Short mmCIF file of C-alpha atoms and ligand atoms in Angstrom, two decimals:
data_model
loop_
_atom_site.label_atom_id
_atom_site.label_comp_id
_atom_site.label_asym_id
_atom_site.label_seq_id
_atom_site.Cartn_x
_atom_site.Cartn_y
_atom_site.Cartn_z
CA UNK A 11 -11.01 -13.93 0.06
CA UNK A 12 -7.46 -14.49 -1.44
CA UNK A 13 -5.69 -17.57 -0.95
CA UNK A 14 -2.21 -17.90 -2.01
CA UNK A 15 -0.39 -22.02 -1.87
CA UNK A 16 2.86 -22.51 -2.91
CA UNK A 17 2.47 -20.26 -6.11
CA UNK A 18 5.62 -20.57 -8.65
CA UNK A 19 6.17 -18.27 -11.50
CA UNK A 20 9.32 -18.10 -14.07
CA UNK A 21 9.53 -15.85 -16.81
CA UNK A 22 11.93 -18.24 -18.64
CA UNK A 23 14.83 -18.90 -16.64
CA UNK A 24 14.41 -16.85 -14.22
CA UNK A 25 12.00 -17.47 -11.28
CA UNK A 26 10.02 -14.44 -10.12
CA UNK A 27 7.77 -16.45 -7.73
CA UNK A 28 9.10 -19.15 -5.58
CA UNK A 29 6.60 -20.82 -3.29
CA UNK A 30 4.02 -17.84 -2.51
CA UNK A 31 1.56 -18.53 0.55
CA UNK A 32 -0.83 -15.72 1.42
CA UNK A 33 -4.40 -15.45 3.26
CA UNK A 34 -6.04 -12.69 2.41
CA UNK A 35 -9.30 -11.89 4.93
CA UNK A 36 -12.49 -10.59 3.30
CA UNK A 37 -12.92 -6.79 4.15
CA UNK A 38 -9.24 -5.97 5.36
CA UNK A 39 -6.94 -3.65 3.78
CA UNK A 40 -3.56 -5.71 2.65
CA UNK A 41 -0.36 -4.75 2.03
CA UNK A 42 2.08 -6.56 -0.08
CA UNK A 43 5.84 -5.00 0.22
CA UNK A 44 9.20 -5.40 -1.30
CA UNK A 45 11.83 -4.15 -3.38
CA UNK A 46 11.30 -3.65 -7.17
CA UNK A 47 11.71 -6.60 -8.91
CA UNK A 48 10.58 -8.99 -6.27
CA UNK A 49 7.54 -10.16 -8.15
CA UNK A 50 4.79 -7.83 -6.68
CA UNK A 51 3.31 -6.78 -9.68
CA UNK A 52 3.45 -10.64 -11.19
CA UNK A 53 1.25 -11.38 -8.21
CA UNK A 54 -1.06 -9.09 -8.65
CA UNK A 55 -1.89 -10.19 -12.40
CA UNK A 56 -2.23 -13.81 -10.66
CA UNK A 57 -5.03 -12.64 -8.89
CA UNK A 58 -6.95 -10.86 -11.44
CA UNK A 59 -6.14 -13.81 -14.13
CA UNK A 60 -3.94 -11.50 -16.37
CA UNK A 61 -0.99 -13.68 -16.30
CA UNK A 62 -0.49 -17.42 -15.39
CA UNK A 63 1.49 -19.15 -13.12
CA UNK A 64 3.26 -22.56 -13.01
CA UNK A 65 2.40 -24.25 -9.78
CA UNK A 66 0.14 -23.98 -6.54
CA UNK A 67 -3.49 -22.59 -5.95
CA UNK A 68 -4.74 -19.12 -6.06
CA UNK A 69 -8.31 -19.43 -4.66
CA UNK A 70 -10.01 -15.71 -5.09
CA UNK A 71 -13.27 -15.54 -3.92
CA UNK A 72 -13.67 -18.89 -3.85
CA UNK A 73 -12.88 -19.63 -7.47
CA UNK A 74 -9.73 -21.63 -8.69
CA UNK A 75 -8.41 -18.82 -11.19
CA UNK A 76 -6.25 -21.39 -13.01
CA UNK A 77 -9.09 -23.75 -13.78
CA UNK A 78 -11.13 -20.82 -14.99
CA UNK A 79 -11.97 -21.43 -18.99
CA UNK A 80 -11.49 -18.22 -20.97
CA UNK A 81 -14.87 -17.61 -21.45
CA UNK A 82 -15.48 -17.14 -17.71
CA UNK A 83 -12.27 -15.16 -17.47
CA UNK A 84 -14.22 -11.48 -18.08
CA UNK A 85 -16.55 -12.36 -15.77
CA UNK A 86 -14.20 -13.48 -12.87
CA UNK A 87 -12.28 -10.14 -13.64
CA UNK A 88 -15.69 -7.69 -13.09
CA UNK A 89 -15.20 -8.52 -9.26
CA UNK A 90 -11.67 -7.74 -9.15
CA UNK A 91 -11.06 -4.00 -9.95
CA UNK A 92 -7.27 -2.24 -10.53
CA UNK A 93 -5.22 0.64 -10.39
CA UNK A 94 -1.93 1.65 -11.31
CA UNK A 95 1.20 3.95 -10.28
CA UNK A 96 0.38 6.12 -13.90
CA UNK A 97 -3.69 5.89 -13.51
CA UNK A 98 -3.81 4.65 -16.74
CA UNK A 99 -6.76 7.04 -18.01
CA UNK A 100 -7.58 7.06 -21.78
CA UNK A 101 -6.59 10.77 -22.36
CA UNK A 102 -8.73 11.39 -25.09
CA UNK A 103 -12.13 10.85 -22.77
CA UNK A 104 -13.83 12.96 -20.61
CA UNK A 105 -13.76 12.26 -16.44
CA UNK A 106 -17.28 11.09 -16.73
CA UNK A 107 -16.37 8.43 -20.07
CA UNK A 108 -13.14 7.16 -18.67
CA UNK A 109 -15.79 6.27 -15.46
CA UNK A 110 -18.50 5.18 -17.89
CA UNK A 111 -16.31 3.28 -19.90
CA UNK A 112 -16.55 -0.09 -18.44
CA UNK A 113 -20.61 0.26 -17.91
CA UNK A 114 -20.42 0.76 -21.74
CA UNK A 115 -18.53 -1.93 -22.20
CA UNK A 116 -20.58 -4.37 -20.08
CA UNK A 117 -23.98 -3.09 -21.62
CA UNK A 118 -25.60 -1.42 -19.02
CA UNK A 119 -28.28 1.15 -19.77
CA UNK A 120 -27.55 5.01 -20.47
CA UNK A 121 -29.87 5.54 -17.35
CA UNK A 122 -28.00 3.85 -15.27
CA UNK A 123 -24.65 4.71 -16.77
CA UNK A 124 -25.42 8.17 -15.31
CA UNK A 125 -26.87 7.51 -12.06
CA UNK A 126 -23.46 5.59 -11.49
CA UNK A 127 -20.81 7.67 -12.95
CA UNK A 128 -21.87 10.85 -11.28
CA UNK A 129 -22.69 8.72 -7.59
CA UNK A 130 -18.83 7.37 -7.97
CA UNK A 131 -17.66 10.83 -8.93
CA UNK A 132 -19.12 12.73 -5.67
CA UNK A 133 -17.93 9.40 -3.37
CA UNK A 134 -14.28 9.76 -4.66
CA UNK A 135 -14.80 13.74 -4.34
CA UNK A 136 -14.43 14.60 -8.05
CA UNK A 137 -17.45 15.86 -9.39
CA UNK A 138 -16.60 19.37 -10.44
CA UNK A 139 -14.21 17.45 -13.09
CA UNK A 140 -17.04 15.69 -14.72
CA UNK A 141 -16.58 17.22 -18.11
CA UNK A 142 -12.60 17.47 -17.70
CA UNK A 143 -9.94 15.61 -20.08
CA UNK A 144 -7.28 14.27 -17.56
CA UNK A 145 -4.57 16.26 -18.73
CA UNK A 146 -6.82 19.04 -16.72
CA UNK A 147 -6.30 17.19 -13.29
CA UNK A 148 -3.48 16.88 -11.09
CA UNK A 149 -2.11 13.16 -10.03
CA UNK A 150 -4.21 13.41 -7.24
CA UNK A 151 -7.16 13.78 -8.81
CA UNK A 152 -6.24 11.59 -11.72
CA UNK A 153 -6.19 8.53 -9.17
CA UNK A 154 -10.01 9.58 -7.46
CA UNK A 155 -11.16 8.87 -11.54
CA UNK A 156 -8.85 5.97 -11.93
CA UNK A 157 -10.50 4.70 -8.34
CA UNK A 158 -14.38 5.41 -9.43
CA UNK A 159 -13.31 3.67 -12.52
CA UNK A 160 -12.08 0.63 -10.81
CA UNK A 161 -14.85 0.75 -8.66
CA UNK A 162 -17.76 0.99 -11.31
CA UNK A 163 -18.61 -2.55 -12.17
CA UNK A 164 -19.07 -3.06 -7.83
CA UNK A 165 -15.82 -5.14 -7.86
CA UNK A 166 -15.28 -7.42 -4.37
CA UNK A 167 -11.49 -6.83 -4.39
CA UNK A 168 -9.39 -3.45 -5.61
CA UNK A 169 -5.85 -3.97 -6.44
CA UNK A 170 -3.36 -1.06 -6.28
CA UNK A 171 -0.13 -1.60 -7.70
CA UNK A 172 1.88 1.46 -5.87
CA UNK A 173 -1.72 3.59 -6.50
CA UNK A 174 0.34 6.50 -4.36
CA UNK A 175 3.92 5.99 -5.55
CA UNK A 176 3.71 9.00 -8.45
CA UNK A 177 2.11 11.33 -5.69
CA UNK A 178 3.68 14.12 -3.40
CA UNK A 179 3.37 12.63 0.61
CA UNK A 180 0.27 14.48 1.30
CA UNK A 181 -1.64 13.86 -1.59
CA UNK A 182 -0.52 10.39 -0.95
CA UNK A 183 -2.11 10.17 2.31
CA UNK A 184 -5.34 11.72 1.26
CA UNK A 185 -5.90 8.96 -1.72
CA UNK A 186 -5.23 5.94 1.29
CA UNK A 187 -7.71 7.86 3.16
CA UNK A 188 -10.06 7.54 0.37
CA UNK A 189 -9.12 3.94 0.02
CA UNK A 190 -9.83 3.72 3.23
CA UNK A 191 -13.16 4.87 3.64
CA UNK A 192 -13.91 2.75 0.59
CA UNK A 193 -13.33 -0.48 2.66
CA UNK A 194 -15.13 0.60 5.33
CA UNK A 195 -18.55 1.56 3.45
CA UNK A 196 -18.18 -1.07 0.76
CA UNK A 197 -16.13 -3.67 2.56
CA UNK A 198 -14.15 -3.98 -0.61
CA UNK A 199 -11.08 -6.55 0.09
CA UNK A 200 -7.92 -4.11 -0.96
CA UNK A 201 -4.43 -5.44 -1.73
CA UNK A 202 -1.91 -2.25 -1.84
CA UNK A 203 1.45 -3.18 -3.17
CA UNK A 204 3.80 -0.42 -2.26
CA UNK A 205 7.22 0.77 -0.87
CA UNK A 206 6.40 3.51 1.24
CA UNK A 207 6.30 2.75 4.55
CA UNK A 208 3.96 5.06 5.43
CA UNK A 209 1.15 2.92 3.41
CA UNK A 210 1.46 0.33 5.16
CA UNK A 211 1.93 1.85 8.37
CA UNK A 212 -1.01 4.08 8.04
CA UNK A 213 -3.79 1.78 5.77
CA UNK A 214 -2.98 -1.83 5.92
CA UNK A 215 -4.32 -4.49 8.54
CA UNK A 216 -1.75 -7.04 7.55
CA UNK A 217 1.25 -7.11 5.10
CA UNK A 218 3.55 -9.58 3.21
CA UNK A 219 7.30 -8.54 2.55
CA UNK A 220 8.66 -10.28 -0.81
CA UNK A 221 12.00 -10.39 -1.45
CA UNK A 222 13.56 -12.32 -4.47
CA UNK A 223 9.87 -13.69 -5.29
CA UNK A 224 9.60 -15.52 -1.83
CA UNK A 225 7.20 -13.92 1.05
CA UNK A 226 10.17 -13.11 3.82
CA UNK A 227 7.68 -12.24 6.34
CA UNK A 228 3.69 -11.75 6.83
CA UNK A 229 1.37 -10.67 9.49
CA UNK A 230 -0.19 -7.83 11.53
CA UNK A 231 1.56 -4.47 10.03
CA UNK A 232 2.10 -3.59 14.04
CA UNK A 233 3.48 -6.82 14.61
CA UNK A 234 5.88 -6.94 11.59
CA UNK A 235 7.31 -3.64 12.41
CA UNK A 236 7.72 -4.67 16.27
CA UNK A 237 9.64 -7.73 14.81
CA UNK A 238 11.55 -5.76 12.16
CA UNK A 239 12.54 -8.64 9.88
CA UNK A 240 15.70 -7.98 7.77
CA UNK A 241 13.11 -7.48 4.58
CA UNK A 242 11.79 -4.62 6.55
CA UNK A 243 15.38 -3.01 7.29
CA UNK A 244 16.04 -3.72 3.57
CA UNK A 245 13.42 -1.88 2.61
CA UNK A 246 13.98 1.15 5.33
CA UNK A 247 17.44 1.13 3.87
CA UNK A 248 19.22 0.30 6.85
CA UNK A 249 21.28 -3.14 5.42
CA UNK A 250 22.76 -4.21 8.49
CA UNK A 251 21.84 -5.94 11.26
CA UNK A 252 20.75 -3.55 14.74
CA UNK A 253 21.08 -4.57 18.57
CA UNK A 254 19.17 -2.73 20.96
CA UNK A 255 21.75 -2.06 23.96
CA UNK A 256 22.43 0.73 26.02
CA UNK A 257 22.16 4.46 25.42
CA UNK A 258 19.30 3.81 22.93
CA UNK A 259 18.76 5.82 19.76
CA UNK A 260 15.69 5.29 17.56
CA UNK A 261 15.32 6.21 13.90
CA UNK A 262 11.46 6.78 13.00
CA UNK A 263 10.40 6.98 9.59
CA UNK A 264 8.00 9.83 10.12
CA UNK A 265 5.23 8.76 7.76
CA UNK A 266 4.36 12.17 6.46
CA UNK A 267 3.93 13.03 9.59
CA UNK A 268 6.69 15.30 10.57
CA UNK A 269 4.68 16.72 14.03
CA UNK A 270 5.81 13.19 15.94
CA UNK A 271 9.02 14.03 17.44
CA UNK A 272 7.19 17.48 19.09
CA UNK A 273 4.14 15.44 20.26
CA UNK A 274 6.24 12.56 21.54
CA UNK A 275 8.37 15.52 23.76
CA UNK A 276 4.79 17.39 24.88
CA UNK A 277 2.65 14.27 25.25
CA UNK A 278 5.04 11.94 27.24
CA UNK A 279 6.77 15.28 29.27
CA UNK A 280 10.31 13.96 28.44
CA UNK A 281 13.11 15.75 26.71
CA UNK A 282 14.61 14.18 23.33
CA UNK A 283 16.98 15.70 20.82
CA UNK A 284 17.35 15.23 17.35
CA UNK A 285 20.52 13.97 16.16
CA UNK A 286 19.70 13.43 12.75
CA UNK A 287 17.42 12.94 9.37
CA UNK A 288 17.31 11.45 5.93
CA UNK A 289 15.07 13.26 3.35
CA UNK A 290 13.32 10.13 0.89
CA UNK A 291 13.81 10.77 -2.62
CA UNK A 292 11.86 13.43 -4.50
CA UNK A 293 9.89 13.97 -0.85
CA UNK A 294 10.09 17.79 0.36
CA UNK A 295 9.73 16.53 4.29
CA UNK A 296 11.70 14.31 6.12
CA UNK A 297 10.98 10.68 6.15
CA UNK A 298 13.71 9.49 8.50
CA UNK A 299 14.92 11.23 11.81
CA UNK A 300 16.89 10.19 14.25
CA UNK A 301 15.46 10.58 18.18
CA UNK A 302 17.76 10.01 21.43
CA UNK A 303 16.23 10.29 24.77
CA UNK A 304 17.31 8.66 27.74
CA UNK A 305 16.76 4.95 28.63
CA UNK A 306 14.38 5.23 31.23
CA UNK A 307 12.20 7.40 29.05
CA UNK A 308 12.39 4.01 26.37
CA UNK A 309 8.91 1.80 27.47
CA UNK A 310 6.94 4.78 26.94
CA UNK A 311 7.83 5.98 23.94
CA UNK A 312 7.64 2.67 22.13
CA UNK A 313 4.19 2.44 23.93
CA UNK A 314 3.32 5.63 22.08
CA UNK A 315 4.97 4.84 18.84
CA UNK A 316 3.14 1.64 18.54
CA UNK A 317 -0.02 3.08 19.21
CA UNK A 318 0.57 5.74 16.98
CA UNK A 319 1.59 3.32 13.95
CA UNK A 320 4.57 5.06 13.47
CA UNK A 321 7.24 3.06 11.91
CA UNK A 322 10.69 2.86 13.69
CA UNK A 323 13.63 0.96 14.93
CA UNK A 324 16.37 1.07 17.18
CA UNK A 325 19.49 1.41 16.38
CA UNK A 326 22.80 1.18 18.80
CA UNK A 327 25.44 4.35 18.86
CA UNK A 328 27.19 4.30 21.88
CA UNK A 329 29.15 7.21 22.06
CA UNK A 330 26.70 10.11 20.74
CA UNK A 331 26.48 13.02 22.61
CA UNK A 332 23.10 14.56 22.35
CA UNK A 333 22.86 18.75 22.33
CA UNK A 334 19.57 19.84 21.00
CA UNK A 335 16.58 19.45 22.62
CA UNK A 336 13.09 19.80 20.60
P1 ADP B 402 7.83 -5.73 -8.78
O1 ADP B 402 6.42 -5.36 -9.10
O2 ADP B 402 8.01 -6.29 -7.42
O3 ADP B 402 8.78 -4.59 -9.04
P2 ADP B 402 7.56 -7.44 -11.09
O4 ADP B 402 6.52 -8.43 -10.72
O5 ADP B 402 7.16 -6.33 -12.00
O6 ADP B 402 8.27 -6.89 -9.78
O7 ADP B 402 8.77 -8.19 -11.81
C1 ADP B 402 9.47 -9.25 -11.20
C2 ADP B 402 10.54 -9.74 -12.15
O8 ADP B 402 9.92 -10.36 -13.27
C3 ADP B 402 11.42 -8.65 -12.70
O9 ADP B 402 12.74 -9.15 -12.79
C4 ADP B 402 10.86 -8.41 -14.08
O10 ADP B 402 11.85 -7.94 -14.95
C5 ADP B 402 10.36 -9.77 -14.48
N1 ADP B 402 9.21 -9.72 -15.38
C6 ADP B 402 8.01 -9.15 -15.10
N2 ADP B 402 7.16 -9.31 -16.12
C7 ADP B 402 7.84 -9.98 -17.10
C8 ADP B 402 7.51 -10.45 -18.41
N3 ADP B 402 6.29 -10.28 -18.91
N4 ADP B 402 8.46 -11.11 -19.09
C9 ADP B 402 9.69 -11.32 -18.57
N5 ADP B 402 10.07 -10.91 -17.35
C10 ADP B 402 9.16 -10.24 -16.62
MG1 MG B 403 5.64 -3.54 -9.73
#
């Protein structure tokens, strides 16, 4: 659907893209990753033909964006719909006109206008807003309109540039659960660019990890987190390099999910402790705790923790002495 070769960007001097390769499959759910500043954003106005680039092919849905005359531009952008960290609603409109507002735009009849608007309202589970002005909704519900927005002209691809990244964690979940269900009755092609972890872990089929404008590493979101690149660790915040020896401890990011180290203890009959935790910015739960169990007990949990998605790593402390059992 999206194919990525050798893009290069500069904004002047300095290079923001360097040599970009990406396949992005019809139908999945995609996750592009990175630090800020490492040219997510930049990509994603590749795709949709909002900004240029210097070098290499972008084929989206089949078409060569670069070699795209201006007057087909408007056209190529109908498939390709977008949303954004601060929803980007006009505030003076009404739910149903900010929804409307591209039918308008594109001509289509007031009947039909309707019949769409309130069909997109009920599938992003917003209808009692219909008459609202956003500064009625919460950032939950500002996203659903921004979404059945996006969605209105039937786009083939939805681009979310950190769509979740203004939201509290479960709020957060609940929109990539809508997201979700959107790909799998529309088989819309989504690209999420985020930070949290618990995106990708959670939504994505594959992901891309940019840092400094180059992809560092791509694949299957289970298999990048088995592999746990250095762009990953980055990202977790852990800088330096692990070992997995002896005496094993693993840090999991919890992905919103704060039940996991209970389950892990009642599901797989062992006894683990916690022996420590890291709260993310602005979150009220935990995103980061620190598990110890005993070596033998190590094959199945990472069985579980793989199956479960959950996103982890191991990390080597030799001399801790573990006193609380969950
Ligand atoms: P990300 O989305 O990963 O945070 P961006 O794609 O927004 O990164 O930006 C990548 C780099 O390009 C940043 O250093 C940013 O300052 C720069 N940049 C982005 N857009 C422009 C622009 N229009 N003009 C000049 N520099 C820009
Ligand atoms: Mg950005």
């Amino acid at each position: 659907m999206i194919i990525a070769r050798n893009i290069n960007k500069s904004f002047g001097k300095l290079n923001v893209l360097c040599g970009v390769d990406l396949h992005i499959k019809k139908g999945s759910i995609y996750g592009l990753a990175g630090r800020s500043g490492t040219g997510k954003s930049t990509f994603l106005r590749c795709i949709n033909g909002l900004e240029s680039y210097d070098d290499g092919n972008l084929i989206v849905d089949g078409v060569d964006v670069r070699g795209l005359p201006s007057t087909s531009l408007s056209a190529f952008r109908k498939n390709i719909g977008m949303i954004f960290q601060n929803f980007s609603l006009l505030e003076r409109l009404t739910v149903y006109d900010n929804v409307a507002l591209p039918l308008k735009c594109w001509k289509y009849n007031a009947f039909d206008i309707d019949k769409k608007v309130k069909n997109l309202l009920a599938l992003v589970g917003i209808s009692e807003k219909i008459g609202q002005k956003p500064r009625a909704l919460s950032g939950g519900q500002k996203q659903r309109v921004a979404i059945a927005r996006a969605l209105s002209l039937e786009p083939k691809i939805l681009l979310c540039d950190e769509a979740t990244s203004a939201l509290d964690p479960k709020t957060a979940q609940e929109i990539i659960a809508l997201l979700q269900r959107i790909n799998n009755r529309m088989g819309i092609t989504i690209v999420v660019v985020t930070h949290q972890m618990s995106v990708l872990s959670s939504a994505c089929d594959e992901v891309a990890i940019l840092e400094n404008g180059r992809v560092d590493s791509k694949g299957p979101v289970r298999e990048i987190f088995r592999q746990q690149p250095m762009a990953l660790k980055n990202l977790l915040g852990e800088k330096h390099a692990m070992e997995i020896e002896k005496g094993r401890i693993v840090t999991i990011s919890l992905s919103a999910d704060n039940r996991l180290p209970g389950q892990i203890a009642c599901d797989l009959g062992i006894e683990l402790a916690i022996t420590g935790g890291k709260t993310g910015l602005g979150d009220t739960s935990p995103d980061n705790l620190r598990l110890s169990f005993s070596e033998n007990d190590f094959p199945d949990v990472e069985r579980y923790l793989v199956a479960r998605h959950a996103i982890w790593q191991i990390i080597h402390e030799p001399s801790s002495v573990f006193k609380c059992a969950v």
